[in-house]
Short mmCIF file of C-alpha atoms and ligand atoms in Angstrom, two decimals:
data_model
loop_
_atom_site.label_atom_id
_atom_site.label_comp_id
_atom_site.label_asym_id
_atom_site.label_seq_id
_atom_site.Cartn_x
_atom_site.Cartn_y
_atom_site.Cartn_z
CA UNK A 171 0.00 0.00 0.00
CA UNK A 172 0.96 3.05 -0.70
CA UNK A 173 2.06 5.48 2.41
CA UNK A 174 -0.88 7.44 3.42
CA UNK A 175 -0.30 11.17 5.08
CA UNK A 176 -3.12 12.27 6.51
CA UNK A 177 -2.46 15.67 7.94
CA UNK A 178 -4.82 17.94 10.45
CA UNK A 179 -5.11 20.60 7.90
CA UNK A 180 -6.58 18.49 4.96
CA UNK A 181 -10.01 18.83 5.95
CA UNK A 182 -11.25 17.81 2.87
CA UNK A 183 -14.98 17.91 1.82
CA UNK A 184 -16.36 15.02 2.75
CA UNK A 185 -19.38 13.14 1.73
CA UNK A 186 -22.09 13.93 4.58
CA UNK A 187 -24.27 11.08 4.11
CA UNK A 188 -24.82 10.85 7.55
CA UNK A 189 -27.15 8.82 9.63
CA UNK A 190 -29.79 11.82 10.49
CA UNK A 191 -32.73 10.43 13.30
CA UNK A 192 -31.41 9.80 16.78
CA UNK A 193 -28.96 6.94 16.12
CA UNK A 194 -26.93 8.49 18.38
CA UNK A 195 -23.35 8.20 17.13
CA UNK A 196 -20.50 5.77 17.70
CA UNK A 197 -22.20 3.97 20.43
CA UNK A 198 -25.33 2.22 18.32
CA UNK A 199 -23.36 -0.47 16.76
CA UNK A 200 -26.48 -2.82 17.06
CA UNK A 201 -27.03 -5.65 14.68
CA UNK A 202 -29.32 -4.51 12.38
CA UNK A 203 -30.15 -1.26 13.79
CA UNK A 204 -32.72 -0.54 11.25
CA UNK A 205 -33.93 2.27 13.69
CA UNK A 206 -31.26 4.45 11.37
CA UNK A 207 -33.36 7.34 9.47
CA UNK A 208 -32.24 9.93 6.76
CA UNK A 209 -30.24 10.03 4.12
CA UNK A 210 -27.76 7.28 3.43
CA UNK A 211 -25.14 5.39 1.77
CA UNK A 212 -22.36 3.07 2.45
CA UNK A 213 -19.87 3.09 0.12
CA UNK A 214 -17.52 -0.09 0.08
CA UNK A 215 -14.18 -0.10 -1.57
CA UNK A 216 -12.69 -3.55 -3.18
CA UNK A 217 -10.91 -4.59 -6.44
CA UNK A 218 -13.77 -7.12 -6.25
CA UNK A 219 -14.63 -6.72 -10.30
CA UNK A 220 -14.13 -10.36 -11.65
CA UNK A 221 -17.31 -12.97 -12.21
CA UNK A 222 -16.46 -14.57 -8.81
CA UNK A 223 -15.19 -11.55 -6.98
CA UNK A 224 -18.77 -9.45 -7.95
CA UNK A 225 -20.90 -12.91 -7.23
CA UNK A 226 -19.41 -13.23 -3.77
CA UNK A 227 -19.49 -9.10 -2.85
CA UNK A 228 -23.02 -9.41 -3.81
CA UNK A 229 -23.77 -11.64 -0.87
CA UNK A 230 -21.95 -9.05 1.89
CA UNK A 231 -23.82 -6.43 0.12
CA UNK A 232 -27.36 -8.60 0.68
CA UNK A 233 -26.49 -9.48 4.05
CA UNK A 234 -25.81 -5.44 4.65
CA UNK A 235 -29.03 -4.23 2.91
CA UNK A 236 -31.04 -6.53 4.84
CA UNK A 237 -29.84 -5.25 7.93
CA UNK A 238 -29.89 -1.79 7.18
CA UNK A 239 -32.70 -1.38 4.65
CA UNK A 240 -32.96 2.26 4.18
CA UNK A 241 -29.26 2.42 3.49
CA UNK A 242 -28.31 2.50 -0.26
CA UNK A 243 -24.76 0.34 -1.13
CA UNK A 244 -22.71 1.73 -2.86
CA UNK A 245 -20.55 -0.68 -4.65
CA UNK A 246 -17.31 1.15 -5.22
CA UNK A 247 -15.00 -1.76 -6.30
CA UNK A 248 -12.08 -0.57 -8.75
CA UNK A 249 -10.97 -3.48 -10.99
CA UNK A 250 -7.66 -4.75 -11.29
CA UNK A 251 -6.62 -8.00 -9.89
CA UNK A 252 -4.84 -7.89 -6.68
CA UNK A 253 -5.93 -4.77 -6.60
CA UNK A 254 -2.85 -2.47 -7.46
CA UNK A 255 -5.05 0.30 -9.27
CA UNK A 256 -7.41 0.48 -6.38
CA UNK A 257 -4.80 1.11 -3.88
CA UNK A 258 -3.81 3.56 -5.59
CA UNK A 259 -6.92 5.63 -5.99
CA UNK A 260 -7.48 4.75 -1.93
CA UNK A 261 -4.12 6.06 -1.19
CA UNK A 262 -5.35 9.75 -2.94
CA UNK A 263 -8.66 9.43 -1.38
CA UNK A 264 -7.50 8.83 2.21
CA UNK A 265 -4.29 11.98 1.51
CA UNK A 266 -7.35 14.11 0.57
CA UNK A 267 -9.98 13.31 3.56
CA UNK A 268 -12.49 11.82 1.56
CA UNK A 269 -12.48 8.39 2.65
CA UNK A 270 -15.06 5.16 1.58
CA UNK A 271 -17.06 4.13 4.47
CA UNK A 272 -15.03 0.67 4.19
CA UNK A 273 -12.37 -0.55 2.20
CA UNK A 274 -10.75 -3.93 1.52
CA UNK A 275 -7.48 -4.72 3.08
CA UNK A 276 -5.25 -7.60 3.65
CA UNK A 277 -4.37 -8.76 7.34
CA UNK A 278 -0.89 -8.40 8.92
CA UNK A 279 1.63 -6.17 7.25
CA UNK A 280 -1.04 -4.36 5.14
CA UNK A 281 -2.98 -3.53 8.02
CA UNK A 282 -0.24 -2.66 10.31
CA UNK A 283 0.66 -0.37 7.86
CA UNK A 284 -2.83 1.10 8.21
CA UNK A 285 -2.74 1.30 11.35
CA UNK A 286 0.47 3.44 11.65
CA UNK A 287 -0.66 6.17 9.36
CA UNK A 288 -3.70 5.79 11.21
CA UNK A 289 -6.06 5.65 8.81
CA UNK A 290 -8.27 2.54 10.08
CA UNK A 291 -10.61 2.93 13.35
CA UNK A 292 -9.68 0.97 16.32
CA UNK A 293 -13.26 -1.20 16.18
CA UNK A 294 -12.38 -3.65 19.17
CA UNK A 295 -15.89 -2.81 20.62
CA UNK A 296 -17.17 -5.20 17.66
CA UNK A 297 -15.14 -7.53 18.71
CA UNK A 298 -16.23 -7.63 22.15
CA UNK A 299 -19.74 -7.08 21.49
CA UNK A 300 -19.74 -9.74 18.70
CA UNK A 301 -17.62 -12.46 20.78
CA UNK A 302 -15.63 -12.66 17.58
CA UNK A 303 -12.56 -12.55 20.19
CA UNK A 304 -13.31 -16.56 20.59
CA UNK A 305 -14.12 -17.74 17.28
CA UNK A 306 -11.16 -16.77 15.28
CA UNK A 307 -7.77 -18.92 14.99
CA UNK A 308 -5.38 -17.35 17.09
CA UNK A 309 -2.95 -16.71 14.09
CA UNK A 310 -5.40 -14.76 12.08
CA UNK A 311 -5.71 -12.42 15.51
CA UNK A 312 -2.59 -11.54 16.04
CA UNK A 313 -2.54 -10.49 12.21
CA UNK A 314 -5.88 -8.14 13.19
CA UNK A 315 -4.17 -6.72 16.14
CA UNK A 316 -2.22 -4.16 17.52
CA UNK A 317 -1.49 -3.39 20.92
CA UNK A 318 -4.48 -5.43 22.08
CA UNK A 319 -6.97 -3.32 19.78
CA UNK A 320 -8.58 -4.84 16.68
CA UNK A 321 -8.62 -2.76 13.96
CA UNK A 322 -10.34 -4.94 10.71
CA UNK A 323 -12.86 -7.69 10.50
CA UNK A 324 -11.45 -10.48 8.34
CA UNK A 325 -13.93 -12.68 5.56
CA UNK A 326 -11.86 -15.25 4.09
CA UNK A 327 -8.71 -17.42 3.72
CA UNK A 328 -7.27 -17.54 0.67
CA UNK A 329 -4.49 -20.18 -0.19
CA UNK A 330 -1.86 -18.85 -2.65
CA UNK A 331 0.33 -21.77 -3.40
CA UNK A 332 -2.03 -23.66 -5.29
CA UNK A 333 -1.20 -25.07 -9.57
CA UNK A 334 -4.07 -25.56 -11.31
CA UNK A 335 -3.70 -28.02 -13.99
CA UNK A 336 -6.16 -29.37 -17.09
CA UNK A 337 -6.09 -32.99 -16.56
CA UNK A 338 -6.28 -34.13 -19.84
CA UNK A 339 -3.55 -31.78 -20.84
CA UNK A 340 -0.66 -33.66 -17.95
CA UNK A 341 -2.55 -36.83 -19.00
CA UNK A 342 -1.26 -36.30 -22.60
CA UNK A 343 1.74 -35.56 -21.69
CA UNK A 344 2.83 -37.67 -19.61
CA UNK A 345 3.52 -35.97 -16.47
CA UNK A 346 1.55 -36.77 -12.91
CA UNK A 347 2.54 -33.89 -10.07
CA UNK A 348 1.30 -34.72 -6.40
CA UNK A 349 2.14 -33.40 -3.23
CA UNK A 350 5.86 -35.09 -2.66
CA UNK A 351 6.26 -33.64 -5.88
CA UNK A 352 9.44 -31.11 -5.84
CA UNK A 353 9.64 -27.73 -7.56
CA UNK A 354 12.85 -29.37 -9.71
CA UNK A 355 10.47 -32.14 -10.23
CA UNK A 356 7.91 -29.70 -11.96
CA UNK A 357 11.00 -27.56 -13.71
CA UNK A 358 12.28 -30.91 -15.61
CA UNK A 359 8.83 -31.74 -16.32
CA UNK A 360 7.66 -28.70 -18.57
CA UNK A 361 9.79 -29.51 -21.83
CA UNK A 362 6.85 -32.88 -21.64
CA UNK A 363 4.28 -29.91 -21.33
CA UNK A 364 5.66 -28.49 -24.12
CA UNK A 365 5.62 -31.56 -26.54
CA UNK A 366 2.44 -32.28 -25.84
CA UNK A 367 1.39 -28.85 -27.95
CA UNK A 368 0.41 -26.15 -25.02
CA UNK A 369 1.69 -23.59 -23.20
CA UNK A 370 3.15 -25.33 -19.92
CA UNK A 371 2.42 -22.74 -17.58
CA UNK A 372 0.02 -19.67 -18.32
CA UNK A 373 1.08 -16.39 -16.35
CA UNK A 374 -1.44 -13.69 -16.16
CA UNK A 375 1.53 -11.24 -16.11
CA UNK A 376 -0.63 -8.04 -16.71
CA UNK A 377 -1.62 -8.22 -12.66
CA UNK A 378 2.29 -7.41 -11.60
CA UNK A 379 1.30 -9.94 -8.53
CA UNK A 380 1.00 -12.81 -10.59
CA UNK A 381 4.60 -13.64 -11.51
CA UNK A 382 5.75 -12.15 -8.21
CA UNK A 383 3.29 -14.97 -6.32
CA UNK A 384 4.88 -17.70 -8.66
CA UNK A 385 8.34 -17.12 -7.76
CA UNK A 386 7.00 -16.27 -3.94
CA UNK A 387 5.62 -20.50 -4.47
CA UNK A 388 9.39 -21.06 -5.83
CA UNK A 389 10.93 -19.50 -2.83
CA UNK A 390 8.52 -21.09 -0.58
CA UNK A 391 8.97 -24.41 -2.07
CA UNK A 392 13.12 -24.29 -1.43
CA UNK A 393 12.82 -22.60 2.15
CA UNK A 394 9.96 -23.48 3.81
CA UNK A 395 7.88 -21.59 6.91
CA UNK A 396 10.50 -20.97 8.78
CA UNK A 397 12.68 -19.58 6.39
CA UNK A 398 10.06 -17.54 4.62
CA UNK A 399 9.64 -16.15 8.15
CA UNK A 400 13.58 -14.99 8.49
CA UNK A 401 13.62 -14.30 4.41
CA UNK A 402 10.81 -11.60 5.67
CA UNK A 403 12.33 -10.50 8.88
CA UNK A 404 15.77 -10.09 7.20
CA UNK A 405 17.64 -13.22 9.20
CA UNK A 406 17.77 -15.19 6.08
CA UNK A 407 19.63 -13.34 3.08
CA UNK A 408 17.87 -13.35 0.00
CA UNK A 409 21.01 -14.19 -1.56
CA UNK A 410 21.04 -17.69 -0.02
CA UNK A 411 21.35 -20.38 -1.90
CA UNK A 412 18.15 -21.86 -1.93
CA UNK A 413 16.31 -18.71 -2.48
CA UNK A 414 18.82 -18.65 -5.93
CA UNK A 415 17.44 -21.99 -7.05
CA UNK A 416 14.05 -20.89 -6.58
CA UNK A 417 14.97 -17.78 -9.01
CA UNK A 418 16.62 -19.77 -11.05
CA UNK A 419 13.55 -22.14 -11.48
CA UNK A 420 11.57 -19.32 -11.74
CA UNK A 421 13.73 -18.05 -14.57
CA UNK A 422 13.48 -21.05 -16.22
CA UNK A 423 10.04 -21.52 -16.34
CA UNK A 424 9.68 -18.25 -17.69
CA UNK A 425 10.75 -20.04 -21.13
CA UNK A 426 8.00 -22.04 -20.38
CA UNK A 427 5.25 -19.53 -20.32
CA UNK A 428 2.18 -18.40 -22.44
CA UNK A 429 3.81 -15.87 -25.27
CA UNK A 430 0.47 -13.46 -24.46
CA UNK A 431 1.57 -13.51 -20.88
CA UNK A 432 1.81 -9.88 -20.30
CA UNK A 433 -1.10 -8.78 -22.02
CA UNK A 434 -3.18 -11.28 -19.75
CA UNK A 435 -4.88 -10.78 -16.20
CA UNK A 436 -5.24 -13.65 -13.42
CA UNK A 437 -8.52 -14.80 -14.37
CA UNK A 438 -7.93 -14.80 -18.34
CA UNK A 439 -4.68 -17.04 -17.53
CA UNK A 440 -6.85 -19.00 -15.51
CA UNK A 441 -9.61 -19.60 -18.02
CA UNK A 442 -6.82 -21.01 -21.10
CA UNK A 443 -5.89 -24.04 -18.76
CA UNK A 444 -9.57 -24.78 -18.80
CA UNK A 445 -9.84 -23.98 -22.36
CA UNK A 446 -6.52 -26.54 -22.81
CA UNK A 447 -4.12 -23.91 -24.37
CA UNK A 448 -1.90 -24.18 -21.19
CA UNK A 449 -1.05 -27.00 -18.81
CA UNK A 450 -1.26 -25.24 -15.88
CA UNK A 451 -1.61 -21.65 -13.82
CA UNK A 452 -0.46 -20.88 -10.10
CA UNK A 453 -3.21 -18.67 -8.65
CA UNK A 454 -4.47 -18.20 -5.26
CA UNK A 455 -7.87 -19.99 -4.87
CA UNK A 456 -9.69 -16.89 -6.15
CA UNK A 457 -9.54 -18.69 -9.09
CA UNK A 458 -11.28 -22.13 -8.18
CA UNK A 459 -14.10 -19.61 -7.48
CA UNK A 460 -13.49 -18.13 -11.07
CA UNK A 461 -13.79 -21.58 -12.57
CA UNK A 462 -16.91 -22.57 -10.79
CA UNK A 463 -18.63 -18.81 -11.55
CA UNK A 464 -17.57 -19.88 -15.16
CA UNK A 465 -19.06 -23.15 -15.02
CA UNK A 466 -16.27 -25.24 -15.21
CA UNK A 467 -15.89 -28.85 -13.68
CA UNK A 468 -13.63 -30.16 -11.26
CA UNK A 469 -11.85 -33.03 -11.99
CA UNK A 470 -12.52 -32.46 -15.64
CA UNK A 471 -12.25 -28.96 -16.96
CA UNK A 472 -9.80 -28.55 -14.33
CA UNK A 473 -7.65 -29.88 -11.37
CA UNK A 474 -4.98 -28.71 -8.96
CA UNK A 475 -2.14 -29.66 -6.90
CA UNK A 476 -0.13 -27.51 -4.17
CA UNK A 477 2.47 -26.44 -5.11
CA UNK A 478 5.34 -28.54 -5.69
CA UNK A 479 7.51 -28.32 -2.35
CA UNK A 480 4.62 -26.70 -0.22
CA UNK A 481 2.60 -28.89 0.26
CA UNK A 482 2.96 -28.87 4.13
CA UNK A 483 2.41 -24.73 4.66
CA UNK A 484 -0.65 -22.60 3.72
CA UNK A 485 0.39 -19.21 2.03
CA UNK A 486 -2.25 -17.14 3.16
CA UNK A 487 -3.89 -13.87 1.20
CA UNK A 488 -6.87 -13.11 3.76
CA UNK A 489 -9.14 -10.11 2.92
CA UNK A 490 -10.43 -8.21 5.23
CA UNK A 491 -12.54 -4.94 5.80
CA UNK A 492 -11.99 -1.43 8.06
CA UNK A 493 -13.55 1.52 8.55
CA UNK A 494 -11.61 5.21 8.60
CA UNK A 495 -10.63 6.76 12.15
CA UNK A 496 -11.20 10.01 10.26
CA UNK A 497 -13.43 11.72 8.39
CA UNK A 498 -16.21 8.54 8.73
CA UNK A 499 -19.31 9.58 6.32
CA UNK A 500 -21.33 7.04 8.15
CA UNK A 501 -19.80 5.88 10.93
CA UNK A 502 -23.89 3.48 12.18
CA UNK A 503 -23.67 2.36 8.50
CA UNK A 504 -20.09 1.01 8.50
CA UNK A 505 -20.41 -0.61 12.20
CA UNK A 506 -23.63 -2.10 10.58
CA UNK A 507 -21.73 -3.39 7.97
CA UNK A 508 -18.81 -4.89 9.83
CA UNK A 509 -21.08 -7.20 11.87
CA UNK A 510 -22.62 -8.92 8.89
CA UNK A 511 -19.40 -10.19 7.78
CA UNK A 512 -18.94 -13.03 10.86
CA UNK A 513 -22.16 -13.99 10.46
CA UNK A 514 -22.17 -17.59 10.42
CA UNK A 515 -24.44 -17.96 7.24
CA UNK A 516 -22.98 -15.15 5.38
CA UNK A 517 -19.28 -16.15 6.14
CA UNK A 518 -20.64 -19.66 4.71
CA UNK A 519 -22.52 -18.22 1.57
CA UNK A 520 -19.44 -16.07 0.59
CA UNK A 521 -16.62 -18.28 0.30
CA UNK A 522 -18.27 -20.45 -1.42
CA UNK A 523 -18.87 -17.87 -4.20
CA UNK A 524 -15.13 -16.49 -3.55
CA UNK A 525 -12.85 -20.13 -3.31
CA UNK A 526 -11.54 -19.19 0.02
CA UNK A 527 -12.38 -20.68 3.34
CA UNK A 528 -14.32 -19.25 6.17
CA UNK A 529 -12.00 -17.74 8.99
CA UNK A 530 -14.89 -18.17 11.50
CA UNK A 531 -15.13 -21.09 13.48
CA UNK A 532 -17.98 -23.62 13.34
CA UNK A 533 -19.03 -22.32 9.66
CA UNK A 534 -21.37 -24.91 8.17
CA UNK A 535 -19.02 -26.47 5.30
CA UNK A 536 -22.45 -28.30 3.85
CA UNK A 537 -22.35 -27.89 -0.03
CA UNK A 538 -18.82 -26.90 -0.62
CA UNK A 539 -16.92 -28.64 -3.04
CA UNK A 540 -13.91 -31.36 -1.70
CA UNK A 541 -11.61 -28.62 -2.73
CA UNK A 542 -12.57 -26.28 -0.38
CA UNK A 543 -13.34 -28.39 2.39
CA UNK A 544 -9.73 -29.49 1.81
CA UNK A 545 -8.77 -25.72 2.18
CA UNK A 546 -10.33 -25.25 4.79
CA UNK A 547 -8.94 -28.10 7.09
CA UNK A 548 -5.68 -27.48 5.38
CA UNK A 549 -6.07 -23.83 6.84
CA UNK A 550 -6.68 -25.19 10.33
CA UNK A 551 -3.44 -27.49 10.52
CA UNK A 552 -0.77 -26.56 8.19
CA UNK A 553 1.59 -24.07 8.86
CA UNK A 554 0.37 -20.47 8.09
CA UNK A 555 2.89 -17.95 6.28
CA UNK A 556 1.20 -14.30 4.78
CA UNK A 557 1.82 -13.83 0.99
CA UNK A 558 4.47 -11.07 0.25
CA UNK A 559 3.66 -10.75 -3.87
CA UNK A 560 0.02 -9.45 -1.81
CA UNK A 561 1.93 -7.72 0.75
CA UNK A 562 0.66 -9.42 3.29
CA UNK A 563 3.96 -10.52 4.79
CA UNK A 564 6.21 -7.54 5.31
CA UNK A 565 5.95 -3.67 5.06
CA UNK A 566 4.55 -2.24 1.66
CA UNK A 567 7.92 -0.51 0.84
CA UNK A 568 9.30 -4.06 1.18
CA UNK A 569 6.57 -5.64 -0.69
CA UNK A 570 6.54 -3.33 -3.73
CA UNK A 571 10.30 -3.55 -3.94
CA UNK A 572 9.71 -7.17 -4.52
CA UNK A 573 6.71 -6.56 -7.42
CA UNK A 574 8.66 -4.43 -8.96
CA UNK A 575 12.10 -6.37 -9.29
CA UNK A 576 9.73 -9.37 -10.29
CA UNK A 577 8.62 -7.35 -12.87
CA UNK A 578 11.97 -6.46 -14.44
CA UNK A 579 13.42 -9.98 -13.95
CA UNK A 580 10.71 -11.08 -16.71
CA UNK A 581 12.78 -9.00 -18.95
CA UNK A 582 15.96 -9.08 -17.63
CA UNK A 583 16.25 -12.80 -16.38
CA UNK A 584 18.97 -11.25 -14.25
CA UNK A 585 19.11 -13.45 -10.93
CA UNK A 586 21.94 -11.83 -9.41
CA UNK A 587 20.16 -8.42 -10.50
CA UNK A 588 17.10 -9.68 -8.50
CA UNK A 589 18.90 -10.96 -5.47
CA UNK A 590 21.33 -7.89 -5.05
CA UNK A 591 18.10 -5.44 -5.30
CA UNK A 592 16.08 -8.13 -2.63
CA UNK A 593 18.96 -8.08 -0.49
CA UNK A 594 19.55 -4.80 0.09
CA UNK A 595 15.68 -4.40 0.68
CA UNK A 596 16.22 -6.49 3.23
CA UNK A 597 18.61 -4.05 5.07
CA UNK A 598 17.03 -0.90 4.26
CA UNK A 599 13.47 -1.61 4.33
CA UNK A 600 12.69 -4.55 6.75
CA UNK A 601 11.55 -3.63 10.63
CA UNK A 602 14.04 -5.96 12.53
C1 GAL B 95 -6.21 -10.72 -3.87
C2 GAL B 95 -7.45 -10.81 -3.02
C3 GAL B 95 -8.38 -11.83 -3.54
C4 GAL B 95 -8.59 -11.70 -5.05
C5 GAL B 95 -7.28 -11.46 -5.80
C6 GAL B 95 -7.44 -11.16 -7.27
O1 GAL B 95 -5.40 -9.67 -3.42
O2 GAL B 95 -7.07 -11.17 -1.72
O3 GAL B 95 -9.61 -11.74 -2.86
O4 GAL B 95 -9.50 -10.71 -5.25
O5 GAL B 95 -6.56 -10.43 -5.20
O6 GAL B 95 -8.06 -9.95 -7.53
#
């Protein structure tokens, strides 16, 4: 995320749809308050625009306009896949005063982030109130959390470090990846791919995160949790060895990729392993939600596999929701809208729309497909490590350093290039 400065003097003009009729401020955070008169809106900020992402918005917006009927929802979503344009348009809005009345965020490092320029409300009276305190997993607290206040409600859990393949595709080929599957396994494999008539790997290289996750499931794959944890934290140089392998795979599968790769976005590389031009994509699970919005079959149209090498570790792209500490335009409205999003039922009816598994506790997993059920347990178990190429895991300078040098490399192929610029990152822009 970009830096946000918010200084006393910008008093910008803000949008005053406020909540006329007694409601009484701050303090009537009740669950469908529908007490709430006047005039109203609640606008909510994503880079929700894909078939999925819209589908599964739709039911948070549902669950919001039941609850508050007289509100209007404004559905302020600004495409772009992992969201890169929409940051930047939230960065100018929150500089200028005019914040949405909620806007997507990922946990952790993004937040914290947030929470230093102090754009994002301290809302730890939800938490309370709600008793959401005791039905979250204690690691995706501590990434809501700082200094013992709350400052985001989370929705989902998304797991990065997933290759989608087209089964007939591998079939033809020749080549059969499981989970003991390494990534030098899957590097020797794609010349097969590639005699078998397809693209091995698509890359939707137009979303800058895209590449940088594939290499992040590279790096992952050769160091594992705990040294993903001291690759983030600096104690584990990017210039060791096994983090040059993982370049070096990375580099080589780049020969490997679809030749419209940078004109392409997530979900279009996504959508030609289905449509058998490539043997496989590595996408968060945003895109198993893509494929079933688009009607394709699992186990047919498409399969997956974890990435090779990671296999035992979740890498985790949550999304969550805040409100501003400043300059609220509806400060019922938002509270209103933050306590849908643990529902039970509407945590349950959303990730099934969005391919991600419910962070709530005791979520009815009735009617999900094996995949996500998998997820889901997977997310309770396994090892949890936050996504940098989502900047999830370390500070946005950090973060965006790491996009960016991803995105040269797919010109340059320069590995010591990438590991000198990574390294130094690591010294300059890293809290220790
Ligand atoms: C991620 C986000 C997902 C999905 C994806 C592609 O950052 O966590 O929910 O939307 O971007 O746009």
């Amino acid at each position: 995320m970009i830096k946000k400065r918010m200084g006393a003097g910008l008093t910008v003009a803000v949008s005053i749809a406020l909540f006329a009729g007694g409601c009484g401020g701050s303090g009537s955070t009740g669950d469908g308050d529908k007490s709430s008169g006047g005039s109203k809106s609640l606008e909510v900020f994503s880079w929700w625009t894909s078939g999925s992402e819209s589908e599964a918005l739709q039911v948070l917006q549902s669950a919001f306009t039941t609850a508050a009927p007289g509100v209007t929802f404004n559905n302020a979503a600004v495409s772009g896949g992992g969201g890169s344009n929409a940051r930047t348009v939230l960065a100018t809005r929150l500089q200028g005063g005019n914040p949405p009345d909620s806007w997507q965020l990922h946990p952790d490092q993004d937040l914290m982030s947030a929470v230093e320029d102090g754009s994002v409300a301290d809302i730890s009276d939800l938490y309370t109130s709600n008793g959401w305190d005791t039905k979250l997993p204690d690691t995706v607290k501590a990434m809501l959390q700082k200094d013992g206040k709350y400052y985001a409600v989370p929705v989902n859990a998304h797991r990065a470090n997933v290759l989608w393949t087209n089964p007939a595709v591998l079939k033809r080929a020749g080549v059969e990846l499981t989970d003991t599957s390494t990534p030098a396994d899957f590097v020797a494999d794609l010349p097969k791919l590639k005699a078998a008539g397809v693209a091995p790997v698509c890359l939707g290289a137009k979303d800058s995160f895209a590449p940088a996750q594939l290499l992040e499931a590279f790096i992952l794959g050769g160091v594992g949790v705990d040294g993903w944890t001291q690759l983030l934290t600096g104690k584990l140089s990017f210039d060791d060895a096994k983090v040059r392998t993982a370049v070096t795979q990375f580099a080589e599968t780049l020969k490997y990729v679809n030749v419209d790769s940078a004109v392409l976005t997530w979900d279009q590389a996504a959508l030609q392993v289905t449509d058998g031009k490539c043997a496989a994509t590595l996408m968060g699970d945003w895109a198993f939600g893509e494929y079933l919005a688009k009607g394709k079959k699992d186990g047919t149209d498409f399969s997956h596999v974890i990435f090779p090498g990671t296999a035992g570790l979740f890498d985790y792209v949550g999304d969550a929701f805040a409100i501003p500490a400043k300059n609220a335009p509806n400060a019922d409205a938002e509270k209103i809208w933050l306590t849908q999003l643990l529902k039970p039922e509407v945590q349950a009816q959303f990730n099934l729309k969005k391919g991600s598994a419910p962070v709530l506790a005791g979520v009815s997993l009735d009617g999900y497909p094996d995949y996500q059920k998998d997820s889901a347990a997977a997310f309770q178990k396994l090892p949890v490590v936050s996504s940098l190429a989502h900047a999830q895991g370390a500070p946005a300078e950090f973060a965006n350093t790491y996009v960016d040098a991803v995105t040269s490399f797919l010109g340059s192929k320069n590995v010591d290039g990438l590991l000198k610029t990574m390294t130094e990152a690591q010294k300059t822009q890293l809290n220790s």
